[in-house]
Coordinates of C-alpha atoms and ligand atoms in Angstrom, one line a residue:
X1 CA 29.2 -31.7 -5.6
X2 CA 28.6 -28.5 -3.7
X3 CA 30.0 -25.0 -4.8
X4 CA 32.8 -24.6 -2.0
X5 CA 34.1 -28.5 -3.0
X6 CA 34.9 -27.1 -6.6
X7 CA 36.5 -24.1 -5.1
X8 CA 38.6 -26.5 -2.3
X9 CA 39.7 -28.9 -5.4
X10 CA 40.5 -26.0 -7.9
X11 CA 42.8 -25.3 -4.9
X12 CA 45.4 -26.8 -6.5
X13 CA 45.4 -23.7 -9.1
X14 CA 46.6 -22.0 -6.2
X15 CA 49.8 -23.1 -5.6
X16 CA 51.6 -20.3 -7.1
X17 CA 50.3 -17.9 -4.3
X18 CA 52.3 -16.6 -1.7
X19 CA 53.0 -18.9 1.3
X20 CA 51.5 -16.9 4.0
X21 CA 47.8 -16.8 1.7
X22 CA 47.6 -20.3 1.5
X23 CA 44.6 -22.3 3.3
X24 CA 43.1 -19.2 4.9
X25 CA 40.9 -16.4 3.7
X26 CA 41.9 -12.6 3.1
X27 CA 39.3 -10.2 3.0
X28 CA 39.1 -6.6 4.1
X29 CA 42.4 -4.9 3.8
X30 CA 44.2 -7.4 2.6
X31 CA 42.3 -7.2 -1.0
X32 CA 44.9 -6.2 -3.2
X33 CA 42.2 -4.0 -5.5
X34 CA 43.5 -4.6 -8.9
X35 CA 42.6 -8.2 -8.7
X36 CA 40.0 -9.2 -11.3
X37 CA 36.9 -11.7 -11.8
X38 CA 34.9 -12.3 -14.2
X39 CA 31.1 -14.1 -14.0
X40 CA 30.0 -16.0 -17.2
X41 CA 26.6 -17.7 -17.9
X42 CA 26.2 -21.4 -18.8
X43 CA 22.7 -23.2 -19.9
X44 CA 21.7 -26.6 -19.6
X45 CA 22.4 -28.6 -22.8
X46 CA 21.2 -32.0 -23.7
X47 CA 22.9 -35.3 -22.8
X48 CA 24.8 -33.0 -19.9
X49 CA 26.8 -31.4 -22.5
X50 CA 26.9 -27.4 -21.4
X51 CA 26.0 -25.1 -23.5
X52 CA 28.1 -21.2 -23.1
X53 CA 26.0 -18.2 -23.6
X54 CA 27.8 -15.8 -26.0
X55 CA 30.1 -14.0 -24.1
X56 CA 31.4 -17.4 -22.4
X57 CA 31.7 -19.1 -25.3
X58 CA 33.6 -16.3 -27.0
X59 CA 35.9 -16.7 -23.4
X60 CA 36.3 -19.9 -23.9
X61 CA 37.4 -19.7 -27.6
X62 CA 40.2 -17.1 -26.2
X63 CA 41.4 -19.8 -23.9
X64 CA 41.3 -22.0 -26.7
X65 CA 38.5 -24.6 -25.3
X66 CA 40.3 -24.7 -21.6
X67 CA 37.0 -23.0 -20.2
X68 CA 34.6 -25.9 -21.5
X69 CA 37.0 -29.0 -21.0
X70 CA 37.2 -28.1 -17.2
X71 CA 33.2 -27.7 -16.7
X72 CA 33.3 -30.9 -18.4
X73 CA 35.8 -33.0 -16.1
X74 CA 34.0 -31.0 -13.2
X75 CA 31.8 -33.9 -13.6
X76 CA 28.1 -33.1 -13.0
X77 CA 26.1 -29.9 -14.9
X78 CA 26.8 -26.9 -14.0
X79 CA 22.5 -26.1 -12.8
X80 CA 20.6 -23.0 -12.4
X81 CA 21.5 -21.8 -8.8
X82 CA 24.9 -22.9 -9.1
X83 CA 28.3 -22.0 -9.8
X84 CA 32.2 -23.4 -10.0
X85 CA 35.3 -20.9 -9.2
X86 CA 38.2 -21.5 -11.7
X87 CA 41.8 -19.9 -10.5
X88 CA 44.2 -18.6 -13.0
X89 CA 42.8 -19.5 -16.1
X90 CA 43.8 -16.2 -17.3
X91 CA 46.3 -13.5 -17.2
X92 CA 43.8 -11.3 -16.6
X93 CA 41.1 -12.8 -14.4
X94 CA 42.3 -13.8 -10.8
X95 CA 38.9 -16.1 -10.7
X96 CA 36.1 -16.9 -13.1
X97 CA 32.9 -17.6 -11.8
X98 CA 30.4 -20.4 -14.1
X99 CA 26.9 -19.8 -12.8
X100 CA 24.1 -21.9 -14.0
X101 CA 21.3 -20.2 -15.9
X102 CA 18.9 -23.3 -16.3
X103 CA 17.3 -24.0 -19.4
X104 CA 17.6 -21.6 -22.4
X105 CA 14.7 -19.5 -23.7
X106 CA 12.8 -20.0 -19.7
X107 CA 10.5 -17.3 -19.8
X108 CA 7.0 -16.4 -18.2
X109 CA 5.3 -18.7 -15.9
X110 CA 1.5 -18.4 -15.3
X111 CA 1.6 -20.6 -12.4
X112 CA 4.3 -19.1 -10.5
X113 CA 3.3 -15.5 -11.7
X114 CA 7.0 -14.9 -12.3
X115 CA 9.8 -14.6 -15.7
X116 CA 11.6 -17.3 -15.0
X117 CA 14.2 -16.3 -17.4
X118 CA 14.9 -13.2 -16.1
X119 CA 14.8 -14.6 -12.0
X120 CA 17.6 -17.1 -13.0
X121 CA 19.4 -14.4 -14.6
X122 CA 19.4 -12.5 -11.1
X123 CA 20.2 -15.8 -9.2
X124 CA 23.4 -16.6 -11.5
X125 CA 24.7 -13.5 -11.1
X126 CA 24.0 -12.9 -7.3
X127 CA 25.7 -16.6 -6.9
X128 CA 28.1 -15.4 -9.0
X129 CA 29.0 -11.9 -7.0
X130 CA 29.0 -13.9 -3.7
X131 CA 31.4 -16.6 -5.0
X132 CA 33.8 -14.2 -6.7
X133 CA 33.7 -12.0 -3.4
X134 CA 35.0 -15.1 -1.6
X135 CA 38.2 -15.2 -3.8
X136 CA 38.5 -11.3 -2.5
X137 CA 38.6 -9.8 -6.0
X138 CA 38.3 -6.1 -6.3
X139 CA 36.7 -5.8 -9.3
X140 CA 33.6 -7.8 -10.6
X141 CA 33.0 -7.9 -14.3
X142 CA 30.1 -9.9 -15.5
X143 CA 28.5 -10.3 -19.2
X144 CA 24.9 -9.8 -19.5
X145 CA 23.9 -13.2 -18.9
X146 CA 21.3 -12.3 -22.1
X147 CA 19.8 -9.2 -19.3
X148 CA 22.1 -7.2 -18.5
X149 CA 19.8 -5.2 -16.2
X150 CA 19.3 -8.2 -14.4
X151 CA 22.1 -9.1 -14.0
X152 CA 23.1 -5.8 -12.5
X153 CA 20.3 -6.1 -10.2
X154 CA 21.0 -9.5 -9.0
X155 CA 25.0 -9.1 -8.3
X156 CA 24.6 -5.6 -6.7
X157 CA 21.9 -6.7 -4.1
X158 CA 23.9 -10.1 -3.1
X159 CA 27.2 -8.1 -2.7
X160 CA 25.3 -5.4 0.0
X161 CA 26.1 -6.0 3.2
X162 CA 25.2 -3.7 6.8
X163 CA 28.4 -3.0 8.4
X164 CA 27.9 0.6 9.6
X165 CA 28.4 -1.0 13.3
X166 CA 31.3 -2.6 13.2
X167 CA 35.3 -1.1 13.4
X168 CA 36.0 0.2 10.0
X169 CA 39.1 -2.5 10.3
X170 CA 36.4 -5.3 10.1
X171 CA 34.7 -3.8 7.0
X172 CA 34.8 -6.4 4.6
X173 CA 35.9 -5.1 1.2
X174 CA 32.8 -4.3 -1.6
X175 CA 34.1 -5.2 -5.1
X176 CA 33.3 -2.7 -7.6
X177 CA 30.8 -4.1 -10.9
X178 CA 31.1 -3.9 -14.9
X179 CA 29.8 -5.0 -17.4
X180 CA 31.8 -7.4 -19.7
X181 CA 31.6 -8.1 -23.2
X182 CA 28.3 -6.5 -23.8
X183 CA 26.9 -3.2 -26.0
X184 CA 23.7 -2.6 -23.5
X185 CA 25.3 -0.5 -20.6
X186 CA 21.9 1.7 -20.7
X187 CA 20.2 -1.6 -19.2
X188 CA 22.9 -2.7 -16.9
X189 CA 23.2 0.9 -14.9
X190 CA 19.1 0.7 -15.1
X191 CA 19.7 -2.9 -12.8
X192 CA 22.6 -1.1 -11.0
X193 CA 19.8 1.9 -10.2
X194 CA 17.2 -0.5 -8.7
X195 CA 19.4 -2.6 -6.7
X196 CA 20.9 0.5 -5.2
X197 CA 17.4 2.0 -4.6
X198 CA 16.4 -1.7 -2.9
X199 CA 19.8 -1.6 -0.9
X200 CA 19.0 2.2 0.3
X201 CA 15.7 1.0 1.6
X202 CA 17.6 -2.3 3.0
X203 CA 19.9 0.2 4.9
X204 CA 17.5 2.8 6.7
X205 CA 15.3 -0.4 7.8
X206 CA 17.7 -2.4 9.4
X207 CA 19.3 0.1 10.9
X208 CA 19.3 0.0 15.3
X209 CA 16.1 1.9 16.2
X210 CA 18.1 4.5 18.3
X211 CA 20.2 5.3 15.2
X212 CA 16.9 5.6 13.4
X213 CA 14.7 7.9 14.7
X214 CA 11.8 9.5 13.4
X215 CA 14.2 12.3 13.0
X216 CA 17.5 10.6 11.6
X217 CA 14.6 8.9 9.0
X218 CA 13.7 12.3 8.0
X219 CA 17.6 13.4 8.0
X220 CA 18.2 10.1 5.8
X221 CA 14.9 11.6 3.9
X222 CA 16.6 14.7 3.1
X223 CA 20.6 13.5 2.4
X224 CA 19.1 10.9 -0.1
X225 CA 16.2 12.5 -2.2
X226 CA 17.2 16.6 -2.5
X227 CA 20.2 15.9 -4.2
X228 CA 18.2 14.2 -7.3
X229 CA 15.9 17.3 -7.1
X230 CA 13.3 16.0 -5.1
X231 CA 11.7 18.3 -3.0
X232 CA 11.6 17.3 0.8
X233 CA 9.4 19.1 3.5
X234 CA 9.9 17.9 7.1
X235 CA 7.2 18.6 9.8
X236 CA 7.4 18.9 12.7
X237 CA 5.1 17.9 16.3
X238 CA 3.4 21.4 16.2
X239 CA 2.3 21.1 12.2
X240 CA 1.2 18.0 12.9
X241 CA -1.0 19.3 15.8
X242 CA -2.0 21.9 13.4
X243 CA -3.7 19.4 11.0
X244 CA -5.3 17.9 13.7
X245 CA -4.1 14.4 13.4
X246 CA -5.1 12.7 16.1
X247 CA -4.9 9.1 15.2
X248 CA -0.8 9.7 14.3
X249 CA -0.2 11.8 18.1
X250 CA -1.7 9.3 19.5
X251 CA 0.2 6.7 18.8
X252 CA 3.4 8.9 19.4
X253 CA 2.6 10.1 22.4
X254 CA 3.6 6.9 23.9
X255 CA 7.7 7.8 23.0
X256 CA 10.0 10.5 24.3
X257 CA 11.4 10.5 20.6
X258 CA 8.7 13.2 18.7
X259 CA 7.0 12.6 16.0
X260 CA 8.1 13.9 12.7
X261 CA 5.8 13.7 9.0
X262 CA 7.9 14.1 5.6
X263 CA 6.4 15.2 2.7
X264 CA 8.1 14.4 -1.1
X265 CA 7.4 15.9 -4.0
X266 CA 8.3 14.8 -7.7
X267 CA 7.5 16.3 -10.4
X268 CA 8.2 14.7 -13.7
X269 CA 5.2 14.8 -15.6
X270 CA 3.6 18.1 -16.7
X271 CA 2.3 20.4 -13.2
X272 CA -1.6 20.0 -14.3
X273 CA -1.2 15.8 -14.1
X274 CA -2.9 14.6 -11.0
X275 CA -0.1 13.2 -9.0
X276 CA -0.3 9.3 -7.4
X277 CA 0.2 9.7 -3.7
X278 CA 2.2 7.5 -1.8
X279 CA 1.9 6.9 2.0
X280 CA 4.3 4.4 3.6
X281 CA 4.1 3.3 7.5
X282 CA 7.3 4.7 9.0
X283 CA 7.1 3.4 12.6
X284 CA 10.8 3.0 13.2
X285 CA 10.3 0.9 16.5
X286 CA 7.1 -0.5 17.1
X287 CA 7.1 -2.5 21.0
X288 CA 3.9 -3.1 20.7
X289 CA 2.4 -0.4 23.0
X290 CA 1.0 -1.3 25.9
X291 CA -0.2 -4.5 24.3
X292 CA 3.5 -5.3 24.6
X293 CA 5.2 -7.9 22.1
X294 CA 7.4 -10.6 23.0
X295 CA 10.9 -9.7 23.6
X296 CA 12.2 -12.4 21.9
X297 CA 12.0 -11.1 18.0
X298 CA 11.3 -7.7 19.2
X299 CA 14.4 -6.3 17.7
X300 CA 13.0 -6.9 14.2
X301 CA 10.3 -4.5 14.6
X302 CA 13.1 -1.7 14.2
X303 CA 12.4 -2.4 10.4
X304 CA 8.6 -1.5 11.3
X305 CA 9.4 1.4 8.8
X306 CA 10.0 -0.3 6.0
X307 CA 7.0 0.9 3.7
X308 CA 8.3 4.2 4.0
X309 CA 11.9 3.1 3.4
X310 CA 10.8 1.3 -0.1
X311 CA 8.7 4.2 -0.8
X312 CA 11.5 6.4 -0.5
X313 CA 13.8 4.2 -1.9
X314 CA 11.6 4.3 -5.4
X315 CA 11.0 7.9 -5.4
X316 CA 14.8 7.9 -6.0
X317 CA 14.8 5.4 -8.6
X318 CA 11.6 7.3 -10.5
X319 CA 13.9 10.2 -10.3
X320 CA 17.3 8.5 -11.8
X321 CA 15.0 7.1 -14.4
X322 CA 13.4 10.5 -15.8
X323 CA 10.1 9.1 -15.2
X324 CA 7.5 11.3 -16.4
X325 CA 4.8 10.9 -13.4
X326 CA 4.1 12.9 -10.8
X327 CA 4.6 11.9 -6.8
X328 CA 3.0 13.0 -4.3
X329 CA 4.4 11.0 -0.5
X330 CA 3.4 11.1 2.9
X331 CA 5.6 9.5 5.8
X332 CA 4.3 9.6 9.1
X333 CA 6.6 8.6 11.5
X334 CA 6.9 8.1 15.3
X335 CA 7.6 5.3 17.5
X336 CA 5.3 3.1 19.4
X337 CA 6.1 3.1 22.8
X338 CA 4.8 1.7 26.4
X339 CA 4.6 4.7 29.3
X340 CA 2.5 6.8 31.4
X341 CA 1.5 9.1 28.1
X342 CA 0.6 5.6 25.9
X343 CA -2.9 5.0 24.6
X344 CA -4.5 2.9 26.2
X345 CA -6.6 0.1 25.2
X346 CA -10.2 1.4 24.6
X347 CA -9.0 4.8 24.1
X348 CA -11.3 6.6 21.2
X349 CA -9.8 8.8 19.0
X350 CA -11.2 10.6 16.0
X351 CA -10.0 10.5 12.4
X352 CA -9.5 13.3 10.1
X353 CA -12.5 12.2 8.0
X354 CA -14.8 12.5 11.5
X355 CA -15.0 9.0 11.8
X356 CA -14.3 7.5 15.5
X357 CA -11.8 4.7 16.0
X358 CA -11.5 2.5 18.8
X359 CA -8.1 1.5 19.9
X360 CA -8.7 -1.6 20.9
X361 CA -5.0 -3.2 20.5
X362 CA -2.1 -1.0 20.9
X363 CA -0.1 -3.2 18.8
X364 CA -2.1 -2.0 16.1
X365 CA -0.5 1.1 15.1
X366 CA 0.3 1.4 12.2
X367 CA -3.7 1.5 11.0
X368 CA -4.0 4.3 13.0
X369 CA -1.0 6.4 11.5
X370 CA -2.2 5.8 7.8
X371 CA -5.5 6.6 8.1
X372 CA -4.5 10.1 9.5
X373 CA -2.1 10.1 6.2
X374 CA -4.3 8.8 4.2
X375 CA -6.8 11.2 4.5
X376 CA -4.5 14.2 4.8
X377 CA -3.0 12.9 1.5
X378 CA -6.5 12.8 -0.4
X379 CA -7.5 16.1 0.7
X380 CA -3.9 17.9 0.0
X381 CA -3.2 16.3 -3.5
X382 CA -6.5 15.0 -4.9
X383 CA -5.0 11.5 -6.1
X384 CA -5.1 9.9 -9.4
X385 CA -4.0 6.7 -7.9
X386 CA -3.3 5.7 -4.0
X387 CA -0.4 3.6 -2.9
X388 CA 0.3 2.3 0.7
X389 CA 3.0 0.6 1.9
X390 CA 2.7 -1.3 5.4
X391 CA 4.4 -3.9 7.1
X392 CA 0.7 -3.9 9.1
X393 CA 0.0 -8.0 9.8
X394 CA 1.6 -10.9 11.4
X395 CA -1.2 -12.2 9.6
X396 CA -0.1 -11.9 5.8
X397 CA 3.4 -13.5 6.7
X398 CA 1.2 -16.5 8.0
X399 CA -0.6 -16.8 4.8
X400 CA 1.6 -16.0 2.4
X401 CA 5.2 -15.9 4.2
X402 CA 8.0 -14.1 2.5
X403 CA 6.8 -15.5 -1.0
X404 CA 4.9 -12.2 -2.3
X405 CA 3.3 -8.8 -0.9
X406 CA -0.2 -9.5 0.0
X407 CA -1.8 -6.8 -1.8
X408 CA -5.3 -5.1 -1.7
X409 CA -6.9 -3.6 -4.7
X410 CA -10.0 -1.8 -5.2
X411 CA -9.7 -1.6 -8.9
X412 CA -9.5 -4.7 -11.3
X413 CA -6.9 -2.6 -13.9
X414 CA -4.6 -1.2 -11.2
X415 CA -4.3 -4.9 -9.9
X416 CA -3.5 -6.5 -13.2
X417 CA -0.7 -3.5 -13.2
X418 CA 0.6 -4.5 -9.7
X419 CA 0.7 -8.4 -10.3
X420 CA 2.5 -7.5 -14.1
X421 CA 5.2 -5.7 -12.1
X422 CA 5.9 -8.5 -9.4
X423 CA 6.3 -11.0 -12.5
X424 CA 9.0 -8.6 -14.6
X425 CA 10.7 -8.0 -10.8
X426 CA 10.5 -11.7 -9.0
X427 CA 9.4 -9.9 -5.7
X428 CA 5.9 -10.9 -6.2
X429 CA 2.3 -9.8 -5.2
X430 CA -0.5 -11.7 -4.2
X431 CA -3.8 -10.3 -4.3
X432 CA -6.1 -10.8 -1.2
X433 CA -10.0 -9.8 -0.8
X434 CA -11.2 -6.3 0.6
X435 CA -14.5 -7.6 1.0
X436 CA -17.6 -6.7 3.0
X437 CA -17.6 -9.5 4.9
X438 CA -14.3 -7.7 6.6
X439 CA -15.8 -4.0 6.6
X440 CA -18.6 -5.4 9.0
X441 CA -15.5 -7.5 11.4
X442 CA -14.3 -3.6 11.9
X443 CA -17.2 -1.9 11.1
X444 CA -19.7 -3.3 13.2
X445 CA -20.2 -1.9 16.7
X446 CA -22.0 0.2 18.5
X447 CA -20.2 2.4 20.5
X448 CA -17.6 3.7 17.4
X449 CA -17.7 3.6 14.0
X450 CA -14.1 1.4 13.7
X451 CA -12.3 -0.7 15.3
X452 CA -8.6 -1.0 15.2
X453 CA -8.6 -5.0 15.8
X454 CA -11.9 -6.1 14.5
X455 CA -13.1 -9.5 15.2
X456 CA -12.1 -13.2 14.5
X457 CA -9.6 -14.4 11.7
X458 CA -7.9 -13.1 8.9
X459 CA -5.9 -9.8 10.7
X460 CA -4.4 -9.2 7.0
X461 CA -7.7 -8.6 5.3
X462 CA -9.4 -6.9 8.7
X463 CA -6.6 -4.2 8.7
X464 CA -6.8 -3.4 4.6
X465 CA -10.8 -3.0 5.6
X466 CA -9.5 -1.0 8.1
X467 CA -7.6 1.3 6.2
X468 CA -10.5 0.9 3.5
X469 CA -12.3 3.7 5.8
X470 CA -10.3 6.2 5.2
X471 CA -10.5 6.1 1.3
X472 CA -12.6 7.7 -1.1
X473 CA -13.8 7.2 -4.2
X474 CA -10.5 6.7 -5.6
X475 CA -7.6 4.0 -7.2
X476 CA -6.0 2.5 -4.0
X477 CA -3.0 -0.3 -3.7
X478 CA -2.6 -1.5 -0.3
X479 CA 1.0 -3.2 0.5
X480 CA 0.6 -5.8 3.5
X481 CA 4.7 -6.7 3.2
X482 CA 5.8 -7.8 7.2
X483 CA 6.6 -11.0 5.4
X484 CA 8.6 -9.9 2.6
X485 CA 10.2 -6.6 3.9
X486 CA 11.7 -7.9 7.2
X487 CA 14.4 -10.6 8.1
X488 CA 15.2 -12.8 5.1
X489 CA 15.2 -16.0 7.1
X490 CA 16.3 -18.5 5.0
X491 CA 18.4 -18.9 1.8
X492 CA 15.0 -18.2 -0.5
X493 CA 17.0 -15.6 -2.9
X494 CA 20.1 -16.2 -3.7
X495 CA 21.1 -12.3 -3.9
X496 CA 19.4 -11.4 -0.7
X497 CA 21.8 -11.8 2.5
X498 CA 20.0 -14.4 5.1
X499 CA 19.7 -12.2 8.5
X500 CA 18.8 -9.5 7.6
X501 CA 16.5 -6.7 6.3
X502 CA 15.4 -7.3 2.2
X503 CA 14.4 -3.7 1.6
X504 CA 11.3 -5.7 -0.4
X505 CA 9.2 -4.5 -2.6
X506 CA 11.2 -1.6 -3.9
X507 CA 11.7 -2.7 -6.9
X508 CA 8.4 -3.9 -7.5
X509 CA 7.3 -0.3 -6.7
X510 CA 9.4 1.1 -9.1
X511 CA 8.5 -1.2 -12.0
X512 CA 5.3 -0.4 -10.9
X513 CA 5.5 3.6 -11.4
X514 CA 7.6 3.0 -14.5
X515 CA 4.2 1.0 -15.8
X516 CA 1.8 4.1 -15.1
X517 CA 4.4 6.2 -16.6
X518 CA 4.9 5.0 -19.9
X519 CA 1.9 2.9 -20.4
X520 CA 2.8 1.9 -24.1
X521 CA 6.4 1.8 -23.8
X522 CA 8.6 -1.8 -24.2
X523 CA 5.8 -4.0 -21.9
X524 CA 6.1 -7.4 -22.6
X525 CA 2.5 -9.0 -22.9
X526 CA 1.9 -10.8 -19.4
X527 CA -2.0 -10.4 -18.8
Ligands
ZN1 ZN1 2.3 -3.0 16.2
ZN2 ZN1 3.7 -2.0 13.6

């Protein structure tokens, strides 16, 4: 039986409640905030009989076995990626949420290149958190489910919701998270920092493109990171002329909003350590150009930005941590606009690095833009490492749709690194070629030295040889997420809202810079 026909039968728990509250829902204002719930874990046991994790069992003993003879007359298991509501079973607790962890001891999985054991932990508790928001508690307490920072991560992302639009009377009501029963608060505020992070980058991405323009971004940029200590420098359309970067005006030209680049600096390590540079794509409405997309779906590509939200997003996190690294970002970001000023198809412009580019589709901005970052980046910073962030392809959603980040690698450590953190996280990475054979498709001609489209199949790999131009001789991780970061589409995580933005891969990002870090520290053995 589903989830909501436990909750319709445990009905019957209800009938002490008020008249008027009966058989219809209360959210919002009506939330009286004192009321309680509580989320406890339950494995699979053998010959269906559940088996409580710790702190449920030690819950159950305090009801004096009530807890496990009602899962039991529930009828079937309680599974991993479910859960039953129980109404006053308790003074304390208005509702208690059972969510299904799935075997005991799951752990990594080769195949799937993911810890099983901690993605069922974030599924409980998310299914756990929506649940227990349905019952219009106030305050959400949940045990660690055996990782608490996990569990942190997984209920705070599947209570976030974007409401900024709406009448503040039509807000509905965020409850507030603990931890229950359990000594390891260090690792529950860690989950409560990355989910946060994820749900900052979730925000500025799906907000409406005229609320988010390359200006607000850099606003956003400022309000979020100099309180932590960050330091934020915002150019303007006249520095950016001043460096030359013609690729990035280019594409701006196009829009009467002007373009704006942000620079972040964090400082953790000691000043002498090179720094890894990050550059995300922050096109915060891309229409295509004159190579105009469809309008049906064009909305979505207000989240065309969401490299550089993620990137800021994990800057924040590195900074809440303490991590001892050193950041170097660089956000370009404009808007990609049809009009009389627009590039035109066949336009040549020329990159920082003296290398001419032919525009041959409009739509394929976001190349241009980084390569003019890119380059700026390596000559300002001298990198130790190299980190983009893109939603660049239709063409990596195709291949790998919203499963993992398609991710480009020119250095066989740095990619066992990337694909370690995607496993400890559960918002994967899959690593596709940056081979020759896609230097020549945008290499190749003539008249220029490269091409923004290239030729024939495989517009993932063709734009990370693209961008493979404007590299030196350094480490370099290439992001391809248009599948993960946009619209999540269907119900494929149980803690990320269907509809909209997923603020993916922030927290892969950050796990990712924790790694380089503290190489030795607490790393579970995954390679
Ligand atoms: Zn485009
Ligand atoms: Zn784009």
């Amino acid at each position: 039986m589903s989830a909501v026909g436990y909750i319709k039968r445990l009905n019957v728990f209800r009938s002490k409640l008020p008249r008027a509250f009966k058989g219809r829902r209360y959210c919002s204002d009506e939330c009286p905030d004192e009321k309680k719930g509580l989320i406890l874990g339950v494995y699979d046991g053998e010959n269906e009989e559940p088996v409580f994790t710790k702190a449920a069992s030690k819950f159950n003993d305090h009801l004096n076995g009530k807890l496990l003879e009602l899962v039991k007359t529930g009828g079937c298991e309680i599974k991993r990626g479910q859960g039953r509501v129980y109404n006053n079973l308790d003074k304390e607790f208005w509702s208690v949420a059972i969510v299904g962890l799935g075997k005991e001891k799951l752990g990594y999985n080769e195949m799937e290149a993911i810890d099983e054991g901690l993605e069922a932990v974030r599924e409980a508790a998310g299914i756990g958190a929506q649940l227990l928001k349905r019952e219009c508690v106030g305050r959400i307490l949940i045990e660690g489910l055996g990782h608490p920072e996990q569990a942190a991560e997984g209920s705070a992302l599947a209570l976030w919701r974007y409401q900024e639009n709406r009448s503040r009377q039509h807000w509905t009501a965020i409850p507030t998270l603990e931890l229950f029963d359990d000594s390891d608060a260090e690792s529950f505020q860690r989950g409560l920092f990355k989910a946060e992070s994820q749900n900052l980058a979730r925000r500025l991405s799906d907000t409406p493109a005229n609320q988010m323009t390359p200006l607000h971004f850099a606003q956003e940029t400022v309000n979020e990171l100099c309180p932590c200590g960050i330091k934020v420098m915002v150019h303007d359309k006249d520095w950016v002329e001043s460096k030359k970067m013609n690729c990035f005006l280019t594409v701006a030209r196009g829009s009467c909003e002007p373009p704006v680049l942000v620079e972040i600096s964090y400082c953790g390590a000691h000043q002498d350590q090179k720094p890894v540079l990050m550059v995300g794509k922050g096109i915060t409405f891309d229409s295509g150009g004159l190579c105009l997309k469809k309008c049906e779906g064009m909305d979505n590509y207000r989240a065309d930005m969401v490299g550089a939200a993620a990137i800021i997003a994990a800057i924040r996190a590195a900074s809440a941590l303490s991590l001892p690294i050193n950041i170097e970002a660089v956000i370009p970001l404009c808007e990609n606009m049809p009009s009389g000023m627009a590039m035109k198809c066949g336009d040549v412009v020329m990159g920082l690095n003296g290398k001419s580019i032919m525009i041959t589709d409009t739509d394929n901005e976001g190349r241009l833009v980084l390569a003019d970052a890119l380059v700026y980046g390596q000559m300002a910073f001298q990198p130790r490492l190299i980190i983009d962030v893109a939603s660049l392809t239709p063409g990596v959603k195709a291949a790998l749709g919203s499963s993992a980040s398609g991710v480009y690698c020119n250095s066989q450590t740095m990619w066992s690194q990337v694909r370690k953190a995607g496993v400890i996280t559960g918002d994967r990475v899959w690593r596709l070629p940056l081979w020759k054979y896609f230097t020549n498709k945008v290499t190749k001609f003539r008249s220029h030295d490269v091409n923004n489209k290239g030729l024939g199949h495989g517009s993932s790999c063709i734009a990370a040889a693209f961008l493979n131009e404007f590299i030196d001789c350094v480490d370099w991780i290439h992001f391809d997420v248009t599948g993960v970061g946009f619209k999540s589409e269907h119900k494929n995580y149980s803690y990320l809202t269907k509809g909209r933005m997923t603020g993916r891969p922030t927290r892969t990002l950050i796990q990712l810079l924790y790694q380089l870090a503290c190489p030795s520290e607490g790393q579970r053995k995954l390679d």
